[in-house]
Amino acid sequence: MLTMLLLLVGLALLIVGAEGLVRGASRLAAQVGISPLIIGLTVVAFGTSAPELVVSIKASLDDQAGIAIGNVVGSNIFNVLFILGISALIVPLAVAQQLIRLDIPLMIGISLLMLLLALDGSIGRVDGGLLFLGLVAYTGFLLWQGRRQSAPDEPETSEEKSHHWGRDLLFVAGGLAMLVAGSRLFVDAAVTLATWLGVSEQVIGLTVVAAGTSLPEVVTSIVAALRGQRDIAVGNVVGSNIFNLLGVLGLAGLIAPTGIAVTDAMLSLDIPVMLAVAVACLPICFTASAINRWEGAVLLGYYVAYTTYLILAATHHDALAGFSTLMLYFVLPITALTLTVLAVPELRRTAKRA
């Protein structure tokens, strides 16, 4: 009971801290004059990924590699399948052309790069440095692009600006403090729970920790979709996934004393699933430049299937073989065929317009 209480307290601190960080950072960015899509891809995405950052860094420092990398991979899978799925079920999501042409292909490329870097069995300091440099370049490009597209703000008095900056910086500082405290409680409780249940740290990282640290993205994307800010809803997910790989995994790899070990199970299943989810995101977003409700239902269904597989595999359940066969030879081929049939006409229309 005490462990569960600490887990919930840590999670609450993560959520409240992320909310404060996002609110303050978003207001600071808006005062500078950055478009909603760029805010979603950078400030909101990076802010809502702050729980993943502090959790993975702490886990890597404590030599808990399963949680450090499982949190990143699991969060990226959760973000696309669960968050986009449930958001599209509530309100169909329009997808900006920049996401289709630049950011989603970039997310796919970075996911592939992470797989290649992990093939030697670890994410070391050189790998982490390479990933983090990619984050610096990507962020710099988006901010440069955002300044070019920005519209002039309404004039404010110097007193108003000073008041706003002070308030927003206080939100950012308070949010970061809560994130640090919450991450310590959350990771320690998750490891204790995993040991008590006899479940590996990797599975806990892929499920409980990944879903828990992604709750800020869930709330942000749903609220943004309901308020009609659909650029932020989708941009938040894509930007968070890019930040998780470049920023979270990059920094964790840089500071881990002996690098972050990557297990054979992670290489053979979870990282390929993350890559496949990123690839599937492109045709889903490309068709009609939107994610419709039925596509959201498909995404959500796949998250349920993936989580079910992890639970069956962790418990060595007798149903694992039948479930795997059903997914591999029936569900996956039908989904791939459906996406292909929908994407081909869209490609032809795009070619004609070009």
Short mmCIF file of C-alpha atoms in Angstrom, two decimals:
data_model
loop_
_atom_site.label_atom_id
_atom_site.label_comp_id
_atom_site.label_asym_id
_atom_site.label_seq_id
_atom_site.Cartn_x
_atom_site.Cartn_y
_atom_site.Cartn_z
CA MET A 1 0.00 0.00 0.00
CA LEU A 2 2.84 2.40 0.84
CA THR A 3 4.52 1.66 -2.51
CA MET A 4 1.28 2.31 -4.41
CA LEU A 5 0.78 5.55 -2.48
CA LEU A 6 4.30 6.72 -3.33
CA LEU A 7 3.69 5.77 -6.97
CA LEU A 8 0.52 7.87 -7.08
CA VAL A 9 2.12 10.82 -5.27
CA GLY A 10 5.09 10.74 -7.64
CA LEU A 11 2.76 10.57 -10.63
CA ALA A 12 0.68 13.48 -9.33
CA LEU A 13 3.83 15.59 -8.90
CA LEU A 14 4.90 14.72 -12.45
CA ILE A 15 1.55 15.75 -13.91
CA VAL A 16 1.22 18.99 -11.92
CA GLY A 17 4.86 19.85 -12.55
CA ALA A 18 4.50 19.24 -16.28
CA GLU A 19 1.33 21.38 -16.36
CA GLY A 20 3.14 24.27 -14.68
CA LEU A 21 6.14 23.91 -16.96
CA VAL A 22 4.02 23.77 -20.12
CA ARG A 23 1.82 26.69 -19.09
CA GLY A 24 4.76 28.93 -18.28
CA ALA A 25 6.85 27.90 -21.29
CA SER A 26 3.91 28.21 -23.71
CA ARG A 27 3.18 31.74 -22.52
CA LEU A 28 6.84 32.70 -22.82
CA ALA A 29 6.94 31.35 -26.38
CA ALA A 30 3.69 33.09 -27.31
CA GLN A 31 5.08 36.42 -26.10
CA VAL A 32 8.00 35.96 -28.47
CA GLY A 33 5.52 35.33 -31.31
CA ILE A 34 5.73 31.67 -32.41
CA SER A 35 2.99 29.84 -34.39
CA PRO A 36 0.78 27.22 -32.63
CA LEU A 37 2.29 24.35 -34.68
CA ILE A 38 5.86 25.33 -33.76
CA ILE A 39 4.80 25.75 -30.12
CA GLY A 40 3.27 22.26 -30.24
CA LEU A 41 6.42 20.76 -31.77
CA THR A 42 8.82 22.47 -29.38
CA VAL A 43 7.64 24.12 -26.17
CA VAL A 44 4.57 21.96 -25.50
CA ALA A 45 6.17 18.74 -26.79
CA PHE A 46 9.41 19.24 -24.87
CA GLY A 47 7.58 20.39 -21.76
CA THR A 48 5.22 17.42 -21.67
CA SER A 49 8.21 15.12 -22.27
CA ALA A 50 9.99 16.53 -19.23
CA PRO A 51 8.72 13.65 -17.02
CA GLU A 52 10.29 11.15 -19.43
CA LEU A 53 13.51 13.17 -19.30
CA VAL A 54 13.88 13.26 -15.54
CA VAL A 55 12.72 9.65 -15.09
CA SER A 56 15.12 8.26 -17.72
CA ILE A 57 18.06 10.34 -16.47
CA LYS A 58 17.51 9.21 -12.89
CA ALA A 59 17.08 5.60 -14.00
CA SER A 60 20.29 5.72 -16.06
CA LEU A 61 22.24 7.22 -13.13
CA ASP A 62 20.89 4.45 -10.88
CA ASP A 63 21.92 1.82 -13.47
CA GLN A 64 18.30 0.85 -14.17
CA ALA A 65 18.70 0.49 -17.94
CA GLY A 66 15.39 -1.34 -18.39
CA ILE A 67 13.43 1.65 -17.13
CA ALA A 68 15.66 4.23 -18.84
CA ILE A 69 15.21 2.87 -22.37
CA GLY A 70 11.85 1.19 -21.81
CA ASN A 71 10.40 4.54 -20.77
CA VAL A 72 11.50 6.17 -24.06
CA VAL A 73 10.42 3.34 -26.37
CA GLY A 74 7.18 2.70 -24.48
CA SER A 75 6.30 6.41 -24.41
CA ASN A 76 6.78 6.74 -28.17
CA ILE A 77 4.51 3.76 -28.80
CA PHE A 78 1.97 5.08 -26.29
CA ASN A 79 2.03 8.58 -27.78
CA VAL A 80 1.11 7.50 -31.31
CA LEU A 81 -1.21 4.57 -30.60
CA PHE A 82 -3.00 5.72 -27.46
CA ILE A 83 -2.86 9.53 -27.50
CA LEU A 84 -3.50 10.08 -31.21
CA GLY A 85 -6.01 7.23 -31.12
CA ILE A 86 -8.11 8.54 -28.25
CA SER A 87 -7.81 12.18 -29.41
CA ALA A 88 -9.03 11.25 -32.92
CA LEU A 89 -11.90 9.25 -31.44
CA ILE A 90 -13.06 12.37 -29.61
CA VAL A 91 -12.45 14.86 -32.45
CA PRO A 92 -11.03 13.99 -35.92
CA LEU A 93 -7.60 15.61 -36.14
CA ALA A 94 -6.44 17.79 -39.02
CA VAL A 95 -2.76 17.28 -39.85
CA ALA A 96 -0.61 20.19 -41.05
CA GLN A 97 1.36 19.69 -44.27
CA GLN A 98 4.62 20.45 -42.47
CA LEU A 99 4.10 17.40 -40.25
CA ILE A 100 3.56 15.16 -43.29
CA ARG A 101 6.47 16.56 -45.30
CA LEU A 102 9.05 17.09 -42.55
CA ASP A 103 8.37 16.12 -38.96
CA ILE A 104 6.79 12.67 -39.31
CA PRO A 105 9.44 11.49 -41.85
CA LEU A 106 12.05 12.87 -39.43
CA MET A 107 10.47 10.90 -36.57
CA ILE A 108 10.71 7.75 -38.72
CA GLY A 109 14.35 8.45 -39.61
CA ILE A 110 15.34 9.06 -35.97
CA SER A 111 13.55 5.86 -34.88
CA LEU A 112 15.55 3.94 -37.49
CA LEU A 113 18.76 5.64 -36.34
CA MET A 114 18.04 4.63 -32.74
CA LEU A 115 17.60 1.01 -33.85
CA LEU A 116 20.93 1.08 -35.70
CA LEU A 117 22.74 2.66 -32.72
CA ALA A 118 21.30 0.01 -30.39
CA LEU A 119 22.40 -2.98 -32.50
CA ASP A 120 25.69 -3.24 -30.56
CA GLY A 121 23.71 -3.78 -27.34
CA SER A 122 23.96 -0.34 -25.75
CA ILE A 123 23.43 3.40 -26.16
CA GLY A 124 26.78 4.85 -25.11
CA ARG A 125 28.10 8.37 -24.70
CA VAL A 126 29.03 8.77 -28.36
CA ASP A 127 25.52 7.63 -29.38
CA GLY A 128 23.97 9.93 -26.80
CA GLY A 129 26.04 12.88 -27.99
CA LEU A 130 25.02 12.26 -31.60
CA LEU A 131 21.34 12.14 -30.65
CA PHE A 132 21.56 15.28 -28.53
CA LEU A 133 23.30 17.24 -31.30
CA GLY A 134 20.39 16.24 -33.54
CA LEU A 135 18.00 17.78 -31.00
CA VAL A 136 19.94 21.05 -30.99
CA ALA A 137 19.85 21.22 -34.79
CA TYR A 138 16.14 20.33 -34.99
CA THR A 139 15.14 22.85 -32.33
CA GLY A 140 17.23 25.58 -33.94
CA PHE A 141 15.59 24.94 -37.31
CA LEU A 142 12.06 25.05 -35.85
CA LEU A 143 12.70 28.26 -33.94
CA TRP A 144 14.21 29.89 -37.04
CA GLN A 145 11.19 28.76 -39.04
CA GLY A 146 8.80 29.94 -36.32
CA ARG A 147 10.31 33.41 -36.23
CA ARG A 148 9.93 33.69 -40.01
CA GLN A 149 6.23 32.75 -39.79
CA SER A 150 5.42 34.74 -36.67
CA ALA A 151 3.00 37.63 -36.61
CA PRO A 152 3.70 40.81 -34.61
CA ASP A 153 2.21 40.80 -31.14
CA GLU A 154 0.02 43.53 -29.75
CA PRO A 155 2.11 46.16 -27.99
CA GLU A 156 2.48 45.78 -24.24
CA THR A 157 3.84 48.17 -21.69
CA SER A 158 7.20 47.34 -20.12
CA GLU A 159 5.45 46.84 -16.76
CA GLU A 160 3.04 44.26 -18.25
CA LYS A 161 5.89 42.41 -19.96
CA SER A 162 7.90 42.29 -16.75
CA HIS A 163 4.89 40.95 -14.81
CA HIS A 164 4.19 38.27 -17.43
CA TRP A 165 7.80 37.16 -17.70
CA GLY A 166 8.17 36.89 -13.91
CA ARG A 167 4.95 34.89 -13.53
CA ASP A 168 5.79 32.52 -16.38
CA LEU A 169 9.36 31.94 -15.18
CA LEU A 170 7.92 31.06 -11.77
CA PHE A 171 5.65 28.46 -13.41
CA VAL A 172 8.66 26.97 -15.23
CA ALA A 173 10.85 26.82 -12.11
CA GLY A 174 8.10 25.36 -9.93
CA GLY A 175 7.20 22.81 -12.59
CA LEU A 176 10.79 21.63 -12.90
CA ALA A 177 11.12 21.25 -9.12
CA MET A 178 7.96 19.11 -8.99
CA LEU A 179 9.19 17.00 -11.90
CA VAL A 180 12.48 16.23 -10.16
CA ALA A 181 10.77 15.28 -6.88
CA GLY A 182 8.03 13.31 -8.64
CA SER A 183 10.47 11.36 -10.79
CA ARG A 184 12.41 10.16 -7.74
CA LEU A 185 9.26 8.90 -6.01
CA PHE A 186 7.78 7.42 -9.18
CA VAL A 187 10.85 5.45 -10.33
CA ASP A 188 11.68 4.13 -6.85
CA ALA A 189 8.08 2.98 -6.34
CA ALA A 190 7.91 1.42 -9.83
CA VAL A 191 11.09 -0.60 -9.24
CA THR A 192 9.81 -1.78 -5.86
CA LEU A 193 6.49 -2.78 -7.42
CA ALA A 194 8.23 -4.63 -10.27
CA THR A 195 10.37 -6.59 -7.81
CA TRP A 196 7.34 -7.50 -5.70
CA LEU A 197 5.33 -8.65 -8.76
CA GLY A 198 8.28 -10.50 -10.27
CA VAL A 199 8.05 -8.41 -13.47
CA SER A 200 11.17 -7.15 -15.22
CA GLU A 201 12.17 -3.49 -15.10
CA GLN A 202 11.91 -3.44 -18.90
CA VAL A 203 8.21 -4.40 -18.87
CA ILE A 204 7.48 -1.88 -16.11
CA GLY A 205 9.33 0.78 -18.13
CA LEU A 206 7.39 -0.06 -21.30
CA THR A 207 3.98 0.03 -19.60
CA VAL A 208 3.51 1.65 -16.18
CA VAL A 209 6.35 4.18 -16.36
CA ALA A 210 5.82 4.96 -20.08
CA ALA A 211 2.08 5.51 -19.71
CA GLY A 212 2.50 7.43 -16.46
CA THR A 213 5.10 9.86 -17.75
CA SER A 214 3.03 10.34 -20.95
CA LEU A 215 -0.06 11.49 -19.06
CA PRO A 216 0.83 15.18 -19.61
CA GLU A 217 0.80 14.50 -23.38
CA VAL A 218 -2.59 12.77 -23.02
CA VAL A 219 -4.17 15.71 -21.25
CA THR A 220 -2.50 18.31 -23.50
CA SER A 221 -3.50 16.65 -26.77
CA ILE A 222 -7.10 15.96 -25.72
CA VAL A 223 -7.62 19.51 -24.41
CA ALA A 224 -5.98 20.98 -27.52
CA ALA A 225 -8.22 18.86 -29.78
CA LEU A 226 -11.37 19.85 -27.89
CA ARG A 227 -10.43 23.53 -28.09
CA GLY A 228 -9.85 23.30 -31.84
CA GLN A 229 -6.06 23.68 -31.55
CA ARG A 230 -5.42 20.54 -33.60
CA ASP A 231 -1.97 21.64 -34.75
CA ILE A 232 -0.90 21.51 -31.11
CA ALA A 233 -2.67 18.15 -30.55
CA VAL A 234 -0.79 16.32 -33.32
CA GLY A 235 2.38 18.42 -33.15
CA ASN A 236 2.64 17.65 -29.43
CA VAL A 237 2.79 13.90 -30.11
CA VAL A 238 5.23 14.08 -33.03
CA GLY A 239 7.44 16.61 -31.25
CA SER A 240 7.39 14.57 -28.02
CA ASN A 241 8.51 11.44 -29.87
CA ILE A 242 11.37 13.30 -31.52
CA PHE A 243 12.37 14.84 -28.18
CA ASN A 244 12.20 11.48 -26.41
CA LEU A 245 14.67 9.94 -28.86
CA LEU A 246 17.03 12.88 -29.33
CA GLY A 247 16.76 14.63 -25.97
CA VAL A 248 15.73 12.05 -23.35
CA LEU A 249 17.68 9.09 -24.72
CA GLY A 250 20.53 11.33 -25.86
CA LEU A 251 21.05 12.91 -22.42
CA ALA A 252 20.52 9.60 -20.61
CA GLY A 253 23.17 7.98 -22.83
CA LEU A 254 25.55 10.88 -22.26
CA ILE A 255 25.41 10.75 -18.46
CA ALA A 256 25.02 6.98 -17.89
CA PRO A 257 28.30 5.79 -16.34
CA THR A 258 28.55 2.67 -18.53
CA GLY A 259 25.99 3.49 -21.21
CA ILE A 260 22.42 2.20 -21.42
CA ALA A 261 22.23 -1.54 -22.04
CA VAL A 262 19.73 -2.68 -24.69
CA THR A 263 18.37 -6.19 -24.24
CA ASP A 264 17.78 -8.72 -27.02
CA ALA A 265 14.03 -8.56 -26.30
CA MET A 266 14.06 -4.80 -26.80
CA LEU A 267 15.95 -5.17 -30.09
CA SER A 268 13.76 -7.97 -31.42
CA LEU A 269 10.33 -6.59 -30.42
CA ASP A 270 9.89 -3.23 -28.77
CA ILE A 271 12.19 -0.99 -30.83
CA PRO A 272 10.92 -2.52 -34.13
CA VAL A 273 7.34 -1.93 -32.90
CA MET A 274 8.24 1.70 -32.17
CA LEU A 275 9.67 2.05 -35.68
CA ALA A 276 6.64 0.35 -37.26
CA VAL A 277 4.27 2.66 -35.35
CA ALA A 278 6.20 5.71 -36.60
CA VAL A 279 6.04 4.41 -40.19
CA ALA A 280 2.30 3.68 -39.92
CA CYS A 281 1.74 7.24 -38.70
CA LEU A 282 2.68 8.62 -42.14
CA PRO A 283 -0.03 7.00 -44.32
CA ILE A 284 -2.65 7.52 -41.60
CA CYS A 285 -1.88 11.25 -41.47
CA PHE A 286 -1.36 11.51 -45.25
CA THR A 287 -4.84 10.31 -46.26
CA ALA A 288 -7.02 13.45 -46.44
CA SER A 289 -4.41 15.19 -44.23
CA ALA A 290 -6.37 14.05 -41.19
CA ILE A 291 -6.76 11.29 -38.62
CA ASN A 292 -10.38 10.15 -38.71
CA ARG A 293 -12.30 8.45 -35.93
CA TRP A 294 -12.00 4.94 -37.41
CA GLU A 295 -8.23 5.43 -37.76
CA GLY A 296 -8.12 6.55 -34.14
CA ALA A 297 -9.96 3.36 -33.19
CA VAL A 298 -7.39 1.27 -35.10
CA LEU A 299 -4.50 3.01 -33.33
CA LEU A 300 -6.11 2.51 -29.93
CA GLY A 301 -6.83 -1.14 -30.72
CA TYR A 302 -3.18 -1.75 -31.56
CA TYR A 303 -2.08 -0.26 -28.24
CA VAL A 304 -4.40 -2.66 -26.42
CA ALA A 305 -2.98 -5.54 -28.49
CA TYR A 306 0.63 -4.52 -27.79
CA THR A 307 0.02 -4.19 -24.04
CA THR A 308 -1.79 -7.53 -24.03
CA TYR A 309 1.20 -9.17 -25.70
CA LEU A 310 3.59 -7.71 -23.10
CA ILE A 311 1.44 -9.02 -20.24
CA LEU A 312 1.06 -12.47 -21.82
CA ALA A 313 4.80 -12.69 -22.46
CA ALA A 314 5.70 -11.50 -18.94
CA THR A 315 3.40 -14.08 -17.35
CA HIS A 316 4.27 -16.86 -19.86
CA HIS A 317 0.56 -17.36 -20.50
CA ASP A 318 -0.61 -20.29 -22.66
CA ALA A 319 -2.56 -17.90 -24.91
CA LEU A 320 0.62 -16.13 -26.07
CA ALA A 321 1.27 -18.38 -29.08
CA GLY A 322 -2.29 -18.11 -30.44
CA PHE A 323 -2.42 -14.37 -29.86
CA SER A 324 0.91 -13.85 -31.66
CA THR A 325 -0.23 -15.93 -34.64
CA LEU A 326 -3.50 -13.99 -34.91
CA MET A 327 -1.71 -10.63 -34.86
CA LEU A 328 1.13 -11.65 -37.19
CA TYR A 329 -0.80 -13.47 -39.91
CA PHE A 330 -4.23 -11.81 -39.80
CA VAL A 331 -4.52 -8.40 -38.10
CA LEU A 332 -1.23 -6.86 -39.26
CA PRO A 333 -1.55 -7.87 -42.96
CA ILE A 334 -5.15 -6.58 -43.13
CA THR A 335 -4.14 -3.26 -41.58
CA ALA A 336 -1.16 -2.87 -43.94
CA LEU A 337 -3.36 -3.66 -46.94
CA THR A 338 -6.03 -1.16 -45.84
CA LEU A 339 -3.51 1.64 -45.36
CA THR A 340 -1.96 0.91 -48.77
CA VAL A 341 -5.35 0.98 -50.51
CA LEU A 342 -6.17 4.32 -48.87
CA ALA A 343 -2.76 5.89 -49.49
CA VAL A 344 -2.40 5.05 -53.21
CA PRO A 345 -5.33 7.26 -54.44
CA GLU A 346 -4.07 10.10 -52.23
CA LEU A 347 -0.60 9.76 -53.76
CA ARG A 348 -2.11 9.93 -57.24
CA ARG A 349 -4.10 13.06 -56.39
CA THR A 350 -1.01 14.68 -54.94
CA ALA A 351 1.01 13.82 -58.05
CA LYS A 352 -1.67 15.34 -60.32
CA ARG A 353 -1.75 18.56 -58.28
CA ALA A 354 2.04 18.78 -58.48
#
